[in-house]
Amino acid sequence: YQKEPQKANAQDLLDAITLVESLLAENNIF
Protein backbone atom coordinates (compact mmCIF):
# COMPACT_ATOMS: atom_id res chain seq x y z
CA TYR A 1 0.00 0.00 0.00
CA GLN A 2 1.32 3.45 -0.91
CA LYS A 3 -0.15 6.90 -0.37
CA GLU A 4 -0.39 9.31 -3.27
CA PRO A 5 3.09 10.86 -3.53
CA GLN A 6 1.79 14.41 -4.04
CA LYS A 7 -0.59 14.19 -1.08
CA ALA A 8 2.03 12.69 1.19
CA ASN A 9 4.67 15.22 0.16
CA ALA A 10 2.25 18.12 0.53
CA GLN A 11 1.24 16.99 4.02
CA ASP A 12 4.87 16.49 5.02
CA LEU A 13 5.65 19.99 3.76
CA LEU A 14 2.75 21.50 5.70
CA ASP A 15 3.82 19.65 8.84
CA ALA A 16 7.40 20.91 8.39
CA ILE A 17 6.21 24.50 7.90
CA THR A 18 4.01 24.28 10.98
CA LEU A 19 6.91 22.90 13.02
CA VAL A 20 9.29 25.62 11.84
CA GLU A 21 6.76 28.37 12.51
CA SER A 22 6.17 26.97 16.00
CA LEU A 23 9.90 26.91 16.75
CA LEU A 24 10.36 30.45 15.42
CA ALA A 25 7.40 31.70 17.43
CA GLU A 26 8.79 30.12 20.61
CA ASN A 27 12.12 31.87 20.01
CA ASN A 28 10.42 35.19 19.21
CA ILE A 29 12.10 35.25 15.80
CA PHE A 30 8.95 35.08 13.70
Coordinates of C-alpha atoms in Angstrom, one line a residue, residues 2-30:
Q2 CA 1.3 3.5 -0.9
K3 CA -0.2 6.9 -0.4
E4 CA -0.4 9.3 -3.3
P5 CA 3.1 10.9 -3.5
Q6 CA 1.8 14.4 -4.0
K7 CA -0.6 14.2 -1.1
A8 CA 2.0 12.7 1.2
N9 CA 4.7 15.2 0.2
A10 CA 2.2 18.1 0.5
Q11 CA 1.2 17.0 4.0
D12 CA 4.9 16.5 5.0
L13 CA 5.7 20.0 3.8
L14 CA 2.7 21.5 5.7
D15 CA 3.8 19.6 8.8
A16 CA 7.4 20.9 8.4
I17 CA 6.2 24.5 7.9
T18 CA 4.0 24.3 11.0
L19 CA 6.9 22.9 13.0
V20 CA 9.3 25.6 11.8
E21 CA 6.8 28.4 12.5
S22 CA 6.2 27.0 16.0
L23 CA 9.9 26.9 16.7
L24 CA 10.4 30.4 15.4
A25 CA 7.4 31.7 17.4
E26 CA 8.8 30.1 20.6
N27 CA 12.1 31.9 20.0
N28 CA 10.4 35.2 19.2
I29 CA 12.1 35.3 15.8
F30 CA 8.9 35.1 13.7

